[in-house]
Amino acid sequence: MNTTDAINRNASKGTDDVRGKTIFFFGIVGMLFLGWIIFPFFIYAPVAQPVQFSHSTHAGDNVGLKCVDCHSYDKDGRFLGIPGTSKCAGCHSHTIGVSDEEKKFVDEYILRHKEIRWVVYSSQPENVYFSHATHVKVGKLDCETCHFGHEFTDKLRPARFSRISGYSIDVSGSTLLDIPSTPSTGMRMDDCAGCHNKRGHKESCIDCHK
Amino acid sequence: MANGISRRDWMKLVGGSAIGFMLTPIPWKILDESAKWTQSPSFPYGRQREIQIHSNERISFSHTTCTLCPMACGVRVRCASERGRGSLEAVGITGTKGHPISDGSLCALGVAAIFLRYHPSRLHRPVKIIGHGKFVPVSLDEAISDIARAISRSSCESVAVLDNQPDRAISHIYRKFVGELKNGFYINPPTCDGVPTRLTDQTLHTGDLAFGYDVNDARMIVSFGTPILDGWGTQRQFASISEARRCGGDKKLKLIQVETAHSRTAQIADEWIPVRPGTESAFALGMANVMVRERLCNIDRLRMYSADFDNAAGDSFMKLIEKYPPAYVSEKTGIPADKLVEVTREVARRKPAIVMFGGNPGSGPFRLDEQLAFMGLNILLGSIGTKGGLKPRGKLPSPYYGLHGSDDSNHLASMKQLSDIPDGSIGVLIMDGADSGCAIPWETVERKLSPAGHTIVSLAPYLAGNAVHADYILPSPAYLETADDVPTPSSATVASYSVVSPIFSAPKFSVRPNGFINSLAEALNIRRSSRSDFSGMEYILKKRVEKLHSMAKGNVFNAETGRSERLSGLSLPQFLERLKKGGCWIDDGPAELPPIRYSFLGGTHLPRNNVPVQGEGNNGPRELVLLPLGTRGVLTAAQSNPIMSKLYQESGLRMSANTVSVNPSTGRAAGLKDGGKARVRTENGTAYVMVRFDKSVMPGIIQASVVPLTKSPDRAEPKIEDSVIDICKIDSDSTWRITNAMIEPA
């Protein structure tokens, strides 16, 4: 009897050990799932663009526009950014395609002479300046160097802003855990400095901080 | 319990989750994002995103005038504020476009000047220094009481105010205060920018009429050691000179740099004349010799308008320059005689020509007798009062003129130079907090202090620079926090005036200089009728603006519109408003030159038989000449900002503090290694330096960089070693250009 009890106790203990380890392991795995899979959706709030624009349609073979046809430079060299709706109206004074987005765009903006309040993906703090003109004209960078693949997109992805700091994921970088801090895919100071250093523009604080 | 969830199971789940939690980005990302949030100007009331996007009403711009050096550049400060609370943070500084002095340009110091408010050595309350770098807080009343006692005690010694940026409204308050004292001195340090008024008075007899360099219209500039292309004047002047050098045809400007050191200006000048150390004036007299001998100047006219140009009796300029024929000058300066003649002919042919002689901010101004030689050359060239030469500028009204219905400016103390003050005579020294832009070796000040005991008061916002020698530091508001005015830069040919309004609030316990003077006057029982004049900077500034307005001439630049208007078309409130918002008054043109007579020898009949040629008294092969070099505005730790640290400490673009350049042959002869450490010894002390071999440095020269020390200006750190500027030999006239030195491996 005593022997049987001992065996049962040992078996029960063995089972408890396995179960305890499983629970412990489950805690780790559950938290890893929460942290790496769920948390990124929680920390960043998506904000959709007011109009869905297809770069692939405009830059593709059918239309064949180049980047600078719309994102042009002023006479004094300034980058004009996203064109105003008056420029779009050159072709879209009325609906010329079949998509719902174009119809919405023409009805709500072109016909009403209204500008689109695009959500900015890359707003920097107020003490930081970024000049497209400098990078393209002086630095001789192609648009694709930074915006690679942009011309093949059919939709504008939503901007994702941190619920805490308010910075866009395009600024802070999509890498969630960046220890030690290394240049990644964002627009943080390390990212700018990394590219500048690689291209021989070291110690260039006032290039960005004005 | 076997089938249920036990407490132990929960504990294991929590333990596993805790470990898993630390392996996720959750804590680190939240920490990172929270840190960014706290850096937002709106923290803790809002979120950064609100500042970033569609936040126009939260970003504002304020225009003002830079006070970091006397150049008076217009600045536009970009401020972020949090809605509805009014607290501002500066997030950027740029130049004011169209500003008549700077036209949108700023120097590297000005661009990052917002950081000066957060300088690591900044003091936020009055302190009493009790040892090297050690201090205790003190109340303002206690400090004033101690200082007043020291002034009362110093009946034999004098009380002096050292003002680094003269002719401001506060300068007039200092002069008024010192003028009320029995033994008061108002002192200005040497400047390297303009033409010393004392020199023009001695040579042209023009009294206190100030002259500037008309570099914009010159076709030839002969610069004796002035860093014209490296920090002299404004960035706009630099651009204008560079443009004039590039253009073709008649207007092309040629720059000849006469200087021992291979400075940045020497590197990019059209021609560098590397004279031996201390022989610049000999070269100038050699040029004068050639001009007179070859009749390249109007000798008859000079004879008519000058008593000491050529006379039968006594000393004359002709007799002096006879002793400097090209062969003799060549022997002294090391420049071939042919070259001297060639340069002189070209300078005389290529008019308008101007001779500039401010000297380097690190090595200080030339001696008066040397300056007379350069001025003589300007007179020979016919550059006085002419286009492209030295032009007189109008005088700004004193705020005390007619303040009480009479000319109170008569009671102002006269302006003195450090060299005018007898050694060991100052019992109480009050040092203003502004920066002159040029180096002031402490020994030039220290030798004037009474050996029987003295009290030094600094009004600097930082425990840095010469403020570390003070007994009391009463920190004045820092850059962008103070009400001030900016008079005409000393190198300008046209008078100008700007008012500086505070953009940010100063710390609670900071001390406004006019308030300090007012309290001190009260403690000293200085006559009550004048006491009110020491207070109320706004009032004093307004009185000065009123006087300027009554002159009804010149233009007023409106910083907000970028346009200029005639002063005569503006009412006084409008004029004041324009100035308060970063505007600038600028005169119609240079002042009218009164009939003048030239005194080549300065009316003092200086013993000019031989202009001293320094650096010749070397006792052995190891004794060399120490040449300190610096850039205006960044000579003390007080004005260092992150860009300065990048330039001087991290990038190697500029030589960092206590770094010397020597010719490889000189270095090897002294047993030095490139990149090695060395000791530089002079009769004043020893400095430990880093050595750099540079073929462009003249053999026998130790070219030293005068910049803030690389180490942190840590207030608790005692001073353990001298910098190069501390070991320079100070001459009796408070100059320190040339010092014999020895260098050896450390």
PDB file of N, CA, C and O in Angstrom, chain A residues 19-20 23-24 26-28 31-32 35-36 39 44 47 117 123 126-127 129 161-167 172 176-177 203 205-206 210, chain B residues 2 4 9 12-13 16-17 19-21 23-26 28-29 33 36 47-49 51-52 54 59 78 91-92 111 643 646 651:
ATOM      1  N   ARG A  19       3.013  19.594 -16.105  1.00  0.00           N
ATOM      2  CA  ARG A  19       1.958  20.589 -16.232  1.00  0.00           C
ATOM      3  C   ARG A  19       2.460  21.989 -15.869  1.00  0.00           C
ATOM      4  O   ARG A  19       2.201  22.978 -16.554  1.00  0.00           O
ATOM      5  N   GLY A  20       3.254  22.008 -14.766  1.00  0.00           N
ATOM      6  CA  GLY A  20       3.808  23.310 -14.346  1.00  0.00           C
ATOM      7  C   GLY A  20       4.691  23.905 -15.420  1.00  0.00           C
ATOM      8  O   GLY A  20       4.617  25.101 -15.719  1.00  0.00           O
ATOM      9  N   ILE A  23       2.573  25.180 -18.235  1.00  0.00           N
ATOM     10  CA  ILE A  23       1.928  26.465 -17.920  1.00  0.00           C
ATOM     11  C   ILE A  23       2.952  27.596 -17.994  1.00  0.00           C
ATOM     12  O   ILE A  23       2.695  28.672 -18.546  1.00  0.00           O
ATOM     13  N   PHE A  24       4.116  27.315 -17.415  1.00  0.00           N
ATOM     14  CA  PHE A  24       5.190  28.317 -17.441  1.00  0.00           C
ATOM     15  C   PHE A  24       5.550  28.669 -18.899  1.00  0.00           C
ATOM     16  O   PHE A  24       5.652  29.841 -19.273  1.00  0.00           O
ATOM     17  N   PHE A  26       3.675  28.177 -21.474  1.00  0.00           N
ATOM     18  CA  PHE A  26       2.527  28.836 -22.084  1.00  0.00           C
ATOM     19  C   PHE A  26       2.526  30.344 -21.772  1.00  0.00           C
ATOM     20  O   PHE A  26       2.203  31.187 -22.613  1.00  0.00           O
ATOM     21  N   GLY A  27       2.907  30.647 -20.527  1.00  0.00           N
ATOM     22  CA  GLY A  27       2.995  32.071 -20.136  1.00  0.00           C
ATOM     23  C   GLY A  27       3.990  32.812 -21.012  1.00  0.00           C
ATOM     24  O   GLY A  27       3.723  33.922 -21.481  1.00  0.00           O
ATOM     25  N   ILE A  28       5.145  32.172 -21.232  1.00  0.00           N
ATOM     26  CA  ILE A  28       6.170  32.824 -22.061  1.00  0.00           C
ATOM     27  C   ILE A  28       5.662  32.985 -23.493  1.00  0.00           C
ATOM     28  O   ILE A  28       5.684  34.084 -24.060  1.00  0.00           O
ATOM     29  N   MET A  31       2.849  35.492 -23.891  1.00  0.00           N
ATOM     30  CA  MET A  31       3.288  36.893 -23.813  1.00  0.00           C
ATOM     31  C   MET A  31       4.079  37.284 -25.063  1.00  0.00           C
ATOM     32  O   MET A  31       3.966  38.420 -25.542  1.00  0.00           O
ATOM     33  N   LEU A  32       4.866  36.322 -25.574  1.00  0.00           N
ATOM     34  CA  LEU A  32       5.603  36.633 -26.813  1.00  0.00           C
ATOM     35  C   LEU A  32       4.625  36.900 -27.963  1.00  0.00           C
ATOM     36  O   LEU A  32       4.824  37.829 -28.755  1.00  0.00           O
ATOM     37  N   GLY A  35       3.137  40.285 -27.331  1.00  0.00           N
ATOM     38  CA  GLY A  35       4.088  41.385 -27.547  1.00  0.00           C
ATOM     39  C   GLY A  35       4.466  41.583 -29.003  1.00  0.00           C
ATOM     40  O   GLY A  35       4.585  42.712 -29.462  1.00  0.00           O
ATOM     41  N   TRP A  36       4.681  40.466 -29.698  1.00  0.00           N
ATOM     42  CA  TRP A  36       5.200  40.610 -31.066  1.00  0.00           C
ATOM     43  C   TRP A  36       4.105  40.659 -32.129  1.00  0.00           C
ATOM     44  O   TRP A  36       4.314  41.204 -33.204  1.00  0.00           O
ATOM     45  N   PHE A  39       0.623  43.448 -29.933  1.00  0.00           N
ATOM     46  CA  PHE A  39       1.032  44.780 -29.464  1.00  0.00           C
ATOM     47  C   PHE A  39       1.239  45.782 -30.598  1.00  0.00           C
ATOM     48  O   PHE A  39       0.821  46.947 -30.490  1.00  0.00           O
ATOM     49  N   TYR A  44       0.189  51.268 -32.519  1.00  0.00           N
ATOM     50  CA  TYR A  44       0.015  52.191 -33.641  1.00  0.00           C
ATOM     51  C   TYR A  44      -1.456  52.266 -34.050  1.00  0.00           C
ATOM     52  O   TYR A  44      -2.085  51.236 -34.276  1.00  0.00           O
ATOM     53  N   VAL A  47      -4.512  55.494 -39.579  1.00  0.00           N
ATOM     54  CA  VAL A  47      -5.340  56.596 -40.075  1.00  0.00           C
ATOM     55  C   VAL A  47      -5.362  56.474 -41.598  1.00  0.00           C
ATOM     56  O   VAL A  47      -4.308  56.569 -42.247  1.00  0.00           O
ATOM     57  N   ARG A 117      -6.927  66.802 -47.762  1.00  0.00           N
ATOM     58  CA  ARG A 117      -6.075  66.868 -46.561  1.00  0.00           C
ATOM     59  C   ARG A 117      -5.402  65.506 -46.383  1.00  0.00           C
ATOM     60  O   ARG A 117      -5.859  64.664 -45.615  1.00  0.00           O
ATOM     61  N   SER A 123       5.886  63.261 -40.688  1.00  0.00           N
ATOM     62  CA  SER A 123       6.093  64.535 -39.995  1.00  0.00           C
ATOM     63  C   SER A 123       7.184  64.393 -38.950  1.00  0.00           C
ATOM     64  O   SER A 123       7.139  63.497 -38.102  1.00  0.00           O
ATOM     65  N   GLU A 126       9.541  69.643 -34.804  1.00  0.00           N
ATOM     66  CA  GLU A 126       9.634  70.978 -35.382  1.00  0.00           C
ATOM     67  C   GLU A 126      11.056  71.479 -35.582  1.00  0.00           C
ATOM     68  O   GLU A 126      11.282  72.451 -36.277  1.00  0.00           O
ATOM     69  N   ASN A 127      12.024  70.849 -34.923  1.00  0.00           N
ATOM     70  CA  ASN A 127      13.404  71.324 -35.085  1.00  0.00           C
ATOM     71  C   ASN A 127      14.157  70.562 -36.176  1.00  0.00           C
ATOM     72  O   ASN A 127      15.365  70.656 -36.284  1.00  0.00           O
ATOM     73  N   TYR A 129      14.367  69.580 -40.331  1.00  0.00           N
ATOM     74  CA  TYR A 129      13.945  69.914 -41.691  1.00  0.00           C
ATOM     75  C   TYR A 129      14.430  68.817 -42.631  1.00  0.00           C
ATOM     76  O   TYR A 129      15.522  68.300 -42.475  1.00  0.00           O
ATOM     77  N   PHE A 161       0.172  55.907 -36.523  1.00  0.00           N
ATOM     78  CA  PHE A 161       0.784  56.808 -35.539  1.00  0.00           C
ATOM     79  C   PHE A 161       0.819  56.155 -34.172  1.00  0.00           C
ATOM     80  O   PHE A 161      -0.151  55.514 -33.759  1.00  0.00           O
ATOM     81  N   SER A 162       1.922  56.379 -33.495  1.00  0.00           N
ATOM     82  CA  SER A 162       2.049  55.851 -32.142  1.00  0.00           C
ATOM     83  C   SER A 162       0.992  56.491 -31.245  1.00  0.00           C
ATOM     84  O   SER A 162       0.794  57.701 -31.269  1.00  0.00           O
ATOM     85  N   ARG A 163       0.327  55.661 -30.468  1.00  0.00           N
ATOM     86  CA  ARG A 163      -0.707  56.206 -29.579  1.00  0.00           C
ATOM     87  C   ARG A 163      -0.086  56.984 -28.422  1.00  0.00           C
ATOM     88  O   ARG A 163      -0.765  57.726 -27.723  1.00  0.00           O
ATOM     89  N   ILE A 164       1.198  56.790 -28.177  1.00  0.00           N
ATOM     90  CA  ILE A 164       1.850  57.491 -27.055  1.00  0.00           C
ATOM     91  C   ILE A 164       2.525  58.769 -27.528  1.00  0.00           C
ATOM     92  O   ILE A 164       2.211  59.863 -27.082  1.00  0.00           O
ATOM     93  N   SER A 165       3.482  58.621 -28.449  1.00  0.00           N
ATOM     94  CA  SER A 165       4.262  59.803 -28.828  1.00  0.00           C
ATOM     95  C   SER A 165       3.636  60.566 -29.986  1.00  0.00           C
ATOM     96  O   SER A 165       3.908  61.749 -30.179  1.00  0.00           O
ATOM     97  N   GLY A 166       2.842  59.911 -30.779  1.00  0.00           N
ATOM     98  CA  GLY A 166       2.239  60.582 -31.924  1.00  0.00           C
ATOM     99  C   GLY A 166       3.079  60.496 -33.176  1.00  0.00           C
ATOM    100  O   GLY A 166       2.649  60.925 -34.243  1.00  0.00           O
ATOM    101  N   TYR A 167       4.301  59.948 -33.081  1.00  0.00           N
ATOM    102  CA  TYR A 167       5.142  59.838 -34.275  1.00  0.00           C
ATOM    103  C   TYR A 167       4.649  58.706 -35.158  1.00  0.00           C
ATOM    104  O   TYR A 167       4.183  57.677 -34.671  1.00  0.00           O
ATOM    105  N   SER A 172       9.602  56.500 -36.868  1.00  0.00           N
ATOM    106  CA  SER A 172      10.304  55.718 -35.836  1.00  0.00           C
ATOM    107  C   SER A 172      10.845  54.403 -36.372  1.00  0.00           C
ATOM    108  O   SER A 172      11.689  53.786 -35.747  1.00  0.00           O
ATOM    109  N   LEU A 176      10.484  47.033 -34.038  1.00  0.00           N
ATOM    110  CA  LEU A 176       9.937  47.327 -32.715  1.00  0.00           C
ATOM    111  C   LEU A 176      11.010  47.316 -31.637  1.00  0.00           C
ATOM    112  O   LEU A 176      11.005  48.104 -30.724  1.00  0.00           O
ATOM    113  N   LEU A 177      11.915  46.383 -31.749  1.00  0.00           N
ATOM    114  CA  LEU A 177      12.962  46.278 -30.727  1.00  0.00           C
ATOM    115  C   LEU A 177      14.290  46.583 -31.392  1.00  0.00           C
ATOM    116  O   LEU A 177      14.757  45.828 -32.221  1.00  0.00           O
ATOM    117  N   GLU A 203      29.147  64.611 -39.800  1.00  0.00           N
ATOM    118  CA  GLU A 203      29.078  65.791 -38.935  1.00  0.00           C
ATOM    119  C   GLU A 203      28.213  66.881 -39.553  1.00  0.00           C
ATOM    120  O   GLU A 203      28.584  68.044 -39.595  1.00  0.00           O
ATOM    121  N   CYS A 205      25.191  68.274 -38.779  1.00  0.00           N
ATOM    122  CA  CYS A 205      24.044  68.541 -37.905  1.00  0.00           C
ATOM    123  C   CYS A 205      23.093  69.565 -38.513  1.00  0.00           C
ATOM    124  O   CYS A 205      21.885  69.380 -38.536  1.00  0.00           O
ATOM    125  N   ILE A 206      23.692  70.681 -39.011  1.00  0.00           N
ATOM    126  CA  ILE A 206      22.811  71.769 -39.456  1.00  0.00           C
ATOM    127  C   ILE A 206      22.199  71.491 -40.818  1.00  0.00           C
ATOM    128  O   ILE A 206      21.443  72.296 -41.322  1.00  0.00           O
ATOM    129  N   LYS A 210      17.781  73.057 -38.059  1.00  0.00           N
ATOM    130  CA  LYS A 210      17.939  74.486 -38.379  1.00  0.00           C
ATOM    131  C   LYS A 210      17.520  75.309 -37.182  1.00  0.00           C
ATOM    132  O   LYS A 210      16.596  74.950 -36.502  1.00  0.00           O
TER     133      LYS A 210
ATOM    134  N   ALA B   2      -5.576  18.255  -8.412  1.00  0.00           N
ATOM    135  CA  ALA B   2      -4.814  17.832  -9.571  1.00  0.00           C
ATOM    136  C   ALA B   2      -5.412  18.328 -10.862  1.00  0.00           C
ATOM    137  O   ALA B   2      -4.689  18.659 -11.797  1.00  0.00           O
ATOM    138  N   GLY B   4      -7.755  20.972 -11.094  1.00  0.00           N
ATOM    139  CA  GLY B   4      -8.001  22.434 -11.085  1.00  0.00           C
ATOM    140  C   GLY B   4      -6.713  23.213 -11.257  1.00  0.00           C
ATOM    141  O   GLY B   4      -5.623  22.637 -11.347  1.00  0.00           O
ATOM    142  N   ASP B   9       0.139  27.011 -10.046  1.00  0.00           N
ATOM    143  CA  ASP B   9       0.023  27.124 -11.503  1.00  0.00           C
ATOM    144  C   ASP B   9      -0.058  28.595 -11.939  1.00  0.00           C
ATOM    145  O   ASP B   9       0.555  29.022 -12.912  1.00  0.00           O
ATOM    146  N   LYS B  12       3.232  30.123 -11.771  1.00  0.00           N
ATOM    147  CA  LYS B  12       4.078  29.741 -12.901  1.00  0.00           C
ATOM    148  C   LYS B  12       3.666  30.479 -14.168  1.00  0.00           C
ATOM    149  O   LYS B  12       4.503  30.899 -14.965  1.00  0.00           O
ATOM    150  N   LEU B  13       2.364  30.643 -14.324  1.00  0.00           N
ATOM    151  CA  LEU B  13       1.875  31.362 -15.505  1.00  0.00           C
ATOM    152  C   LEU B  13       2.355  32.823 -15.487  1.00  0.00           C
ATOM    153  O   LEU B  13       2.848  33.356 -16.482  1.00  0.00           O
ATOM    154  N   GLY B  16       6.129  32.859 -16.062  1.00  0.00           N
ATOM    155  CA  GLY B  16       6.425  32.677 -17.481  1.00  0.00           C
ATOM    156  C   GLY B  16       6.065  33.912 -18.282  1.00  0.00           C
ATOM    157  O   GLY B  16       6.820  34.354 -19.157  1.00  0.00           O
ATOM    158  N   SER B  17       4.908  34.482 -17.926  1.00  0.00           N
ATOM    159  CA  SER B  17       4.478  35.697 -18.652  1.00  0.00           C
ATOM    160  C   SER B  17       5.453  36.841 -18.418  1.00  0.00           C
ATOM    161  O   SER B  17       5.744  37.626 -19.325  1.00  0.00           O
ATOM    162  N   ILE B  19       8.657  36.661 -17.746  1.00  0.00           N
ATOM    163  CA  ILE B  19       9.873  36.452 -18.540  1.00  0.00           C
ATOM    164  C   ILE B  19       9.582  36.723 -20.008  1.00  0.00           C
ATOM    165  O   ILE B  19      10.337  37.413 -20.708  1.00  0.00           O
ATOM    166  N   GLY B  20       8.441  36.207 -20.458  1.00  0.00           N
ATOM    167  CA  GLY B  20       8.063  36.463 -21.856  1.00  0.00           C
ATOM    168  C   GLY B  20       7.879  37.928 -22.135  1.00  0.00           C
ATOM    169  O   GLY B  20       8.273  38.438 -23.190  1.00  0.00           O
ATOM    170  N   PHE B  21       7.322  38.619 -21.123  1.00  0.00           N
ATOM    171  CA  PHE B  21       7.087  40.066 -21.288  1.00  0.00           C
ATOM    172  C   PHE B  21       8.388  40.818 -21.570  1.00  0.00           C
ATOM    173  O   PHE B  21       8.459  41.691 -22.420  1.00  0.00           O
ATOM    174  N   LEU B  23      10.890  39.670 -22.955  1.00  0.00           N
ATOM    175  CA  LEU B  23      11.436  39.324 -24.268  1.00  0.00           C
ATOM    176  C   LEU B  23      10.603  39.906 -25.411  1.00  0.00           C
ATOM    177  O   LEU B  23      10.868  39.641 -26.570  1.00  0.00           O
ATOM    178  N   THR B  24       9.597  40.664 -25.060  1.00  0.00           N
ATOM    179  CA  THR B  24       8.785  41.314 -26.107  1.00  0.00           C
ATOM    180  C   THR B  24       9.190  42.784 -26.226  1.00  0.00           C
ATOM    181  O   THR B  24       9.870  43.325 -25.334  1.00  0.00           O
ATOM    182  N   PRO B  25       8.762  43.451 -27.255  1.00  0.00           N
ATOM    183  CA  PRO B  25       9.092  44.879 -27.375  1.00  0.00           C
ATOM    184  C   PRO B  25       8.226  45.765 -26.494  1.00  0.00           C
ATOM    185  O   PRO B  25       8.446  46.970 -26.440  1.00  0.00           O
ATOM    186  N   ILE B  26       7.261  45.176 -25.774  1.00  0.00           N
ATOM    187  CA  ILE B  26       6.289  46.030 -25.073  1.00  0.00           C
ATOM    188  C   ILE B  26       6.957  47.021 -24.111  1.00  0.00           C
ATOM    189  O   ILE B  26       6.779  48.229 -24.238  1.00  0.00           O
ATOM    190  N   TRP B  28      10.045  48.026 -23.786  1.00  0.00           N
ATOM    191  CA  TRP B  28      11.067  48.888 -24.400  1.00  0.00           C
ATOM    192  C   TRP B  28      10.437  49.908 -25.339  1.00  0.00           C
ATOM    193  O   TRP B  28      10.848  51.060 -25.392  1.00  0.00           O
ATOM    194  N   LYS B  29       9.432  49.438 -26.060  1.00  0.00           N
ATOM    195  CA  LYS B  29       8.771  50.354 -26.990  1.00  0.00           C
ATOM    196  C   LYS B  29       7.998  51.433 -26.237  1.00  0.00           C
ATOM    197  O   LYS B  29       8.022  52.615 -26.594  1.00  0.00           O
ATOM    198  N   GLU B  33       8.698  55.311 -26.618  1.00  0.00           N
ATOM    199  CA  GLU B  33       7.646  56.231 -27.058  1.00  0.00           C
ATOM    200  C   GLU B  33       7.331  57.265 -25.970  1.00  0.00           C
ATOM    201  O   GLU B  33       7.064  58.426 -26.266  1.00  0.00           O
ATOM    202  N   LYS B  36       9.879  59.965 -26.097  1.00  0.00           N
ATOM    203  CA  LYS B  36       9.617  60.918 -27.189  1.00  0.00           C
ATOM    204  C   LYS B  36       8.478  61.857 -26.814  1.00  0.00           C
ATOM    205  O   LYS B  36       8.508  63.046 -27.108  1.00  0.00           O
ATOM    206  N   ARG B  47      -0.275  65.735 -27.058  1.00  0.00           N
ATOM    207  CA  ARG B  47       0.499  64.690 -27.706  1.00  0.00           C
ATOM    208  C   ARG B  47       1.291  65.284 -28.853  1.00  0.00           C
ATOM    209  O   ARG B  47       0.878  66.233 -29.497  1.00  0.00           O
ATOM    210  N   GLN B  48       2.428  64.679 -29.099  1.00  0.00           N
ATOM    211  CA  GLN B  48       3.317  65.191 -30.141  1.00  0.00           C
ATOM    212  C   GLN B  48       2.612  65.299 -31.479  1.00  0.00           C
ATOM    213  O   GLN B  48       2.825  66.219 -32.236  1.00  0.00           O
ATOM    214  N   ARG B  49       1.714  64.354 -31.731  1.00  0.00           N
ATOM    215  CA  ARG B  49       1.076  64.331 -33.036  1.00  0.00           C
ATOM    216  C   ARG B  49       0.343  65.640 -33.309  1.00  0.00           C
ATOM    217  O   ARG B  49       0.261  66.103 -34.436  1.00  0.00           O
ATOM    218  N   ILE B  51       1.234  68.504 -32.433  1.00  0.00           N
ATOM    219  CA  ILE B  51       2.213  69.508 -32.842  1.00  0.00           C
ATOM    220  C   ILE B  51       2.616  69.261 -34.293  1.00  0.00           C
ATOM    221  O   ILE B  51       2.792  70.169 -35.069  1.00  0.00           O
ATOM    222  N   GLN B  52       2.704  67.979 -34.635  1.00  0.00           N
ATOM    223  CA  GLN B  52       3.230  67.662 -35.950  1.00  0.00           C
ATOM    224  C   GLN B  52       2.271  68.005 -37.076  1.00  0.00           C
ATOM    225  O   GLN B  52       2.666  68.466 -38.132  1.00  0.00           O
ATOM    226  N   HIS B  54      -1.027  69.697 -38.858  1.00  0.00           N
ATOM    227  CA  HIS B  54      -1.988  70.796 -38.870  1.00  0.00           C
ATOM    228  C   HIS B  54      -1.897  71.610 -37.593  1.00  0.00           C
ATOM    229  O   HIS B  54      -2.856  71.799 -36.863  1.00  0.00           O
ATOM    230  N   ILE B  59       2.845  76.938 -33.853  1.00  0.00           N
ATOM    231  CA  ILE B  59       4.197  77.344 -34.238  1.00  0.00           C
ATOM    232  C   ILE B  59       4.189  78.831 -34.512  1.00  0.00           C
ATOM    233  O   ILE B  59       3.353  79.343 -35.246  1.00  0.00           O
ATOM    234  N   ARG B  78      12.166  80.269 -34.397  1.00  0.00           N
ATOM    235  CA  ARG B  78      10.987  79.434 -34.597  1.00  0.00           C
ATOM    236  C   ARG B  78      10.617  78.847 -33.246  1.00  0.00           C
ATOM    237  O   ARG B  78      11.429  78.181 -32.599  1.00  0.00           O
ATOM    238  N   VAL B  91      12.733  76.194 -31.221  1.00  0.00           N
ATOM    239  CA  VAL B  91      13.068  74.943 -31.897  1.00  0.00           C
ATOM    240  C   VAL B  91      13.978  75.188 -33.105  1.00  0.00           C
ATOM    241  O   VAL B  91      14.405  74.248 -33.749  1.00  0.00           O
ATOM    242  N   GLY B  92      14.267  76.415 -33.394  1.00  0.00           N
ATOM    243  CA  GLY B  92      15.174  76.663 -34.515  1.00  0.00           C
ATOM    244  C   GLY B  92      15.455  78.137 -34.699  1.00  0.00           C
ATOM    245  O   GLY B  92      14.656  78.986 -34.303  1.00  0.00           O
ATOM    246  N   VAL B 111      23.495  79.834 -35.512  1.00  0.00           N
ATOM    247  CA  VAL B 111      22.527  78.838 -35.970  1.00  0.00           C
ATOM    248  C   VAL B 111      22.096  77.909 -34.834  1.00  0.00           C
ATOM    249  O   VAL B 111      20.942  77.502 -34.758  1.00  0.00           O
ATOM    250  N   ILE B 643      27.175  72.669 -32.240  1.00  0.00           N
ATOM    251  CA  ILE B 643      27.868  72.749 -33.529  1.00  0.00           C
ATOM    252  C   ILE B 643      29.347  73.054 -33.306  1.00  0.00           C
ATOM    253  O   ILE B 643      30.215  72.518 -33.989  1.00  0.00           O
ATOM    254  N   LYS B 646      31.067  69.962 -32.458  1.00  0.00           N
ATOM    255  CA  LYS B 646      31.284  69.135 -33.653  1.00  0.00           C
ATOM    256  C   LYS B 646      32.488  69.662 -34.433  1.00  0.00           C
ATOM    257  O   LYS B 646      33.331  68.905 -34.897  1.00  0.00           O
ATOM    258  N   SER B 651      34.985  66.561 -35.190  1.00  0.00           N
ATOM    259  CA  SER B 651      35.158  66.357 -36.625  1.00  0.00           C
ATOM    260  C   SER B 651      36.591  66.553 -37.098  1.00  0.00           C
ATOM    261  O   SER B 651      36.980  66.017 -38.118  1.00  0.00           O
TER     262      SER B 651
END
